[in-house]
């Protein structure tokens, strides 16, 4: 394997590592967003229950 072949191999490995880390960041952001939406829904549901109890 020549020096050029080794450099091409290392460059390809670096591109794969960068792509995988970007995908991991995207998935983390998506999971965080889902968690936040679920928490907001729970807060809204709790407020509705309290409101219902106060009306009774």
CSV table of N, CA, C and O in Angstrom, one decimal:
chain,number,residue,atom,x,y,z
A,1,UNK,N,0.9,-1.2,0.0
A,1,UNK,CA,0.0,0.0,0.0
A,1,UNK,C,0.9,1.2,0.0
A,1,UNK,O,1.8,1.4,0.8
A,2,UNK,N,0.6,2.1,-0.9
A,2,UNK,CA,1.4,3.3,-1.0
A,2,UNK,C,1.0,4.4,0.0
A,2,UNK,O,-0.1,4.2,0.7
A,3,UNK,N,1.8,5.4,0.2
A,3,UNK,CA,1.5,6.5,1.1
A,3,UNK,C,0.1,7.1,0.7
A,3,UNK,O,-0.7,7.4,1.5
A,4,UNK,N,-0.1,7.3,-0.6
A,4,UNK,CA,-1.4,7.9,-1.1
A,4,UNK,C,-2.5,7.0,-0.7
A,4,UNK,O,-3.6,7.5,-0.3
A,5,UNK,N,-2.4,5.7,-0.8
A,5,UNK,CA,-3.4,4.8,-0.5
A,5,UNK,C,-3.8,4.9,1.0
A,5,UNK,O,-4.9,4.8,1.4
A,6,UNK,N,-2.7,5.0,1.8
A,6,UNK,CA,-3.0,5.1,3.3
A,6,UNK,C,-3.7,6.4,3.6
A,6,UNK,O,-4.6,6.4,4.4
A,7,UNK,N,-3.3,7.5,2.9
A,7,UNK,CA,-3.9,8.8,3.2
A,7,UNK,C,-5.4,8.7,2.8
A,7,UNK,O,-6.3,9.3,3.5
A,8,UNK,N,-5.7,8.1,1.6
A,8,UNK,CA,-7.1,8.0,1.2
A,8,UNK,C,-7.9,7.2,2.2
A,8,UNK,O,-9.0,7.5,2.5
A,9,UNK,N,-7.3,6.1,2.7
A,9,UNK,CA,-8.0,5.2,3.6
A,9,UNK,C,-8.3,6.0,4.9
A,9,UNK,O,-9.4,6.0,5.5
A,10,UNK,N,-7.3,6.8,5.4
A,10,UNK,CA,-7.5,7.6,6.6
A,10,UNK,C,-8.5,8.7,6.4
A,10,UNK,O,-9.3,8.9,7.3
A,11,UNK,N,-8.5,9.3,5.2
A,11,UNK,CA,-9.5,10.3,5.0
A,11,UNK,C,-10.9,9.7,4.9
A,11,UNK,O,-11.9,10.3,5.5
A,12,UNK,N,-11.1,8.5,4.4
A,12,UNK,CA,-12.4,7.9,4.3
A,12,UNK,C,-12.8,7.5,5.7
A,12,UNK,O,-14.0,7.7,6.1
A,13,UNK,N,-11.9,7.1,6.6
A,13,UNK,CA,-12.3,6.7,7.9
A,13,UNK,C,-12.7,8.0,8.7
A,13,UNK,O,-13.6,7.9,9.5
A,14,UNK,N,-12.0,9.1,8.5
A,14,UNK,CA,-12.3,10.3,9.1
A,14,UNK,C,-13.7,10.8,8.7
A,14,UNK,O,-14.5,11.2,9.6
A,15,UNK,N,-14.1,10.7,7.4
A,15,UNK,CA,-15.4,11.1,7.0
A,15,UNK,C,-16.5,10.2,7.6
A,15,UNK,O,-17.5,10.8,8.1
A,16,UNK,N,-16.2,8.9,7.7
A,16,UNK,CA,-17.2,8.1,8.4
A,16,UNK,C,-17.4,8.4,9.8
A,16,UNK,O,-18.5,8.5,10.3
A,17,UNK,N,-16.3,8.7,10.5
A,17,UNK,CA,-16.4,9.0,11.9
A,17,UNK,C,-17.2,10.3,12.1
A,17,UNK,O,-18.0,10.5,13.0
A,18,UNK,N,-16.9,11.3,11.3
A,18,UNK,CA,-17.6,12.6,11.4
A,18,UNK,C,-19.1,12.4,11.1
A,18,UNK,O,-20.0,13.0,11.8
A,19,UNK,N,-19.5,11.6,10.1
A,19,UNK,CA,-20.9,11.4,9.7
A,19,UNK,C,-21.6,10.7,10.9
A,19,UNK,O,-22.7,11.0,11.2
A,20,UNK,N,-21.0,9.7,11.5
A,20,UNK,CA,-21.6,9.0,12.6
A,20,UNK,C,-21.8,9.9,13.8
A,20,UNK,O,-22.9,9.9,14.4
A,21,UNK,N,-20.8,10.7,14.1
A,21,UNK,CA,-21.0,11.6,15.2
A,21,UNK,C,-22.1,12.6,15.0
A,21,UNK,O,-22.8,13.0,15.9
A,22,UNK,N,-22.2,13.1,13.7
A,22,UNK,CA,-23.3,14.0,13.4
A,22,UNK,C,-24.6,13.3,13.6
A,22,UNK,O,-25.6,13.9,14.1
A,23,UNK,N,-24.7,12.1,13.1
A,23,UNK,CA,-26.0,11.3,13.3
A,23,UNK,C,-26.3,11.2,14.7
A,23,UNK,O,-27.5,11.3,15.1
A,24,UNK,N,-25.3,10.9,15.6
A,24,UNK,CA,-25.6,10.7,17.0
A,24,UNK,C,-26.1,12.0,17.6
A,24,UNK,O,-27.1,12.0,18.4
A,25,UNK,N,-25.5,13.2,17.2
A,25,UNK,CA,-26.0,14.5,17.7
A,25,UNK,C,-27.5,14.7,17.2
A,25,UNK,O,-28.3,15.2,18.0
A,26,UNK,N,-27.8,14.4,16.0
A,26,UNK,CA,-29.1,14.6,15.5
A,26,UNK,C,-30.1,13.7,16.3
A,26,UNK,O,-31.2,14.2,16.7
A,27,UNK,N,-29.8,12.5,16.5
A,27,UNK,CA,-30.7,11.6,17.3
A,27,UNK,C,-30.8,12.1,18.7
A,27,UNK,O,-31.9,12.1,19.3
A,28,UNK,N,-29.7,12.5,19.4
A,28,UNK,CA,-29.8,13.1,20.7
A,28,UNK,C,-30.8,14.3,20.8
A,28,UNK,O,-31.6,14.4,21.7
A,29,UNK,N,-30.6,15.2,19.8
A,29,UNK,CA,-31.5,16.3,19.7
A,29,UNK,C,-33.0,15.9,19.5
A,29,UNK,O,-33.9,16.5,20.2
A,30,UNK,N,-33.2,14.9,18.7
A,30,UNK,CA,-34.6,14.5,18.5
A,30,UNK,C,-35.2,13.9,19.7
A,30,UNK,O,-36.3,14.2,20.1
A,31,UNK,N,-34.3,13.1,20.5
A,31,UNK,CA,-34.8,12.5,21.7
A,31,UNK,C,-35.1,13.5,22.8
A,31,UNK,O,-36.1,13.5,23.5
A,32,UNK,N,-34.2,14.5,22.8
A,32,UNK,CA,-34.4,15.6,23.8
A,32,UNK,C,-35.7,16.4,23.5
A,32,UNK,O,-36.5,16.7,24.4
A,33,UNK,N,-35.9,16.6,22.2
A,33,UNK,CA,-37.1,17.4,21.8
A,33,UNK,C,-38.4,16.6,22.2
A,33,UNK,O,-39.3,17.1,22.7
A,34,UNK,N,-38.3,15.3,21.9
A,34,UNK,CA,-39.5,14.4,22.3
A,34,UNK,C,-39.7,14.4,23.8
A,34,UNK,O,-40.9,14.5,24.2
A,35,UNK,N,-38.7,14.4,24.6
A,35,UNK,CA,-38.8,14.4,26.0
A,35,UNK,C,-39.4,15.7,26.5
A,35,UNK,O,-40.3,15.7,27.3
A,36,UNK,N,-39.0,16.8,25.9
A,36,UNK,CA,-39.5,18.1,26.3
A,36,UNK,C,-41.0,18.2,25.9
A,36,UNK,O,-41.8,18.7,26.7
A,37,UNK,N,-41.4,17.7,24.7
A,37,UNK,CA,-42.8,17.8,24.3
A,37,UNK,C,-43.6,16.9,25.3
A,37,UNK,O,-44.7,17.3,25.6
A,38,UNK,N,-43.1,15.8,25.7
A,38,UNK,CA,-43.9,14.9,26.6
A,38,UNK,C,-44.0,15.6,27.9
A,38,UNK,O,-45.1,15.6,28.5
A,39,UNK,N,-43.0,16.3,28.4
A,39,UNK,CA,-43.1,17.0,29.7
A,39,UNK,C,-44.1,18.1,29.6
A,39,UNK,O,-44.9,18.3,30.5
A,40,UNK,N,-44.1,18.8,28.5
A,40,UNK,CA,-45.1,19.9,28.3
A,40,UNK,C,-46.5,19.3,28.3
A,40,UNK,O,-47.4,19.9,29.0
A,41,UNK,N,-46.7,18.2,27.6
A,41,UNK,CA,-48.0,17.6,27.6
A,41,UNK,C,-48.5,17.2,29.0
A,41,UNK,O,-49.6,17.3,29.4
A,42,UNK,N,-47.5,16.6,29.8
A,42,UNK,CA,-47.8,16.2,31.2
A,42,UNK,C,-48.2,17.4,32.0
A,42,UNK,O,-49.2,17.4,32.8
A,43,UNK,N,-47.5,18.5,31.9
A,43,UNK,CA,-47.8,19.8,32.6
A,43,UNK,C,-49.2,20.3,32.3
A,43,UNK,O,-50.0,20.6,33.1
A,44,UNK,N,-49.5,20.3,31.0
A,44,UNK,CA,-50.8,20.7,30.5
A,44,UNK,C,-51.9,19.8,31.1
A,44,UNK,O,-52.9,20.3,31.6
A,45,UNK,N,-51.7,18.5,31.1
A,45,UNK,CA,-52.7,17.6,31.6
A,45,UNK,C,-52.9,17.8,33.1
A,45,UNK,O,-54.0,17.8,33.6
A,46,UNK,N,-51.8,18.0,33.8
A,46,UNK,CA,-51.9,18.3,35.3
A,46,UNK,C,-52.7,19.6,35.5
A,46,UNK,O,-53.5,19.6,36.5
A,47,UNK,N,-52.4,20.6,34.7
A,47,UNK,CA,-53.2,21.9,34.9
A,47,UNK,C,-54.6,21.7,34.6
A,47,UNK,O,-55.5,22.2,35.3
A,48,UNK,N,-55.0,20.9,33.6
A,48,UNK,CA,-56.4,20.6,33.3
A,48,UNK,C,-57.0,19.9,34.4
A,48,UNK,O,-58.2,20.2,34.8
A,49,UNK,N,-56.3,18.9,35.0
A,49,UNK,CA,-56.9,18.2,36.2
A,49,UNK,C,-57.2,19.1,37.3
A,49,UNK,O,-58.2,19.0,38.0
A,50,UNK,N,-56.2,19.9,37.6
A,50,UNK,CA,-56.4,20.9,38.8
A,50,UNK,C,-57.5,21.8,38.5
A,50,UNK,O,-58.3,22.1,39.4
A,51,UNK,N,-57.6,22.3,37.3
A,51,UNK,CA,-58.7,23.2,36.9
A,51,UNK,C,-60.1,22.5,37.0
A,51,UNK,O,-61.0,23.0,37.5
A,52,UNK,N,-60.1,21.2,36.6
A,52,UNK,CA,-61.4,20.4,36.7
A,52,UNK,C,-61.7,20.2,38.2
A,52,UNK,O,-62.9,20.4,38.6
A,53,UNK,N,-60.7,19.9,39.0
A,53,UNK,CA,-61.0,19.7,40.5
A,53,UNK,C,-61.5,21.0,41.1
A,53,UNK,O,-62.3,21.0,42.0
A,54,UNK,N,-60.9,22.2,40.7
A,54,UNK,CA,-61.4,23.4,41.3
A,54,UNK,C,-62.8,23.8,40.9
A,54,UNK,O,-63.5,24.4,41.6
A,55,UNK,N,-63.2,23.4,39.7
A,55,UNK,CA,-64.6,23.7,39.2
A,55,UNK,C,-65.6,22.9,40.0
A,55,UNK,O,-66.7,23.3,40.1
A,56,UNK,N,-65.2,21.7,40.5
A,56,UNK,CA,-66.2,20.8,41.1
A,56,UNK,C,-66.5,21.3,42.5
A,56,UNK,O,-66.1,22.1,43.2
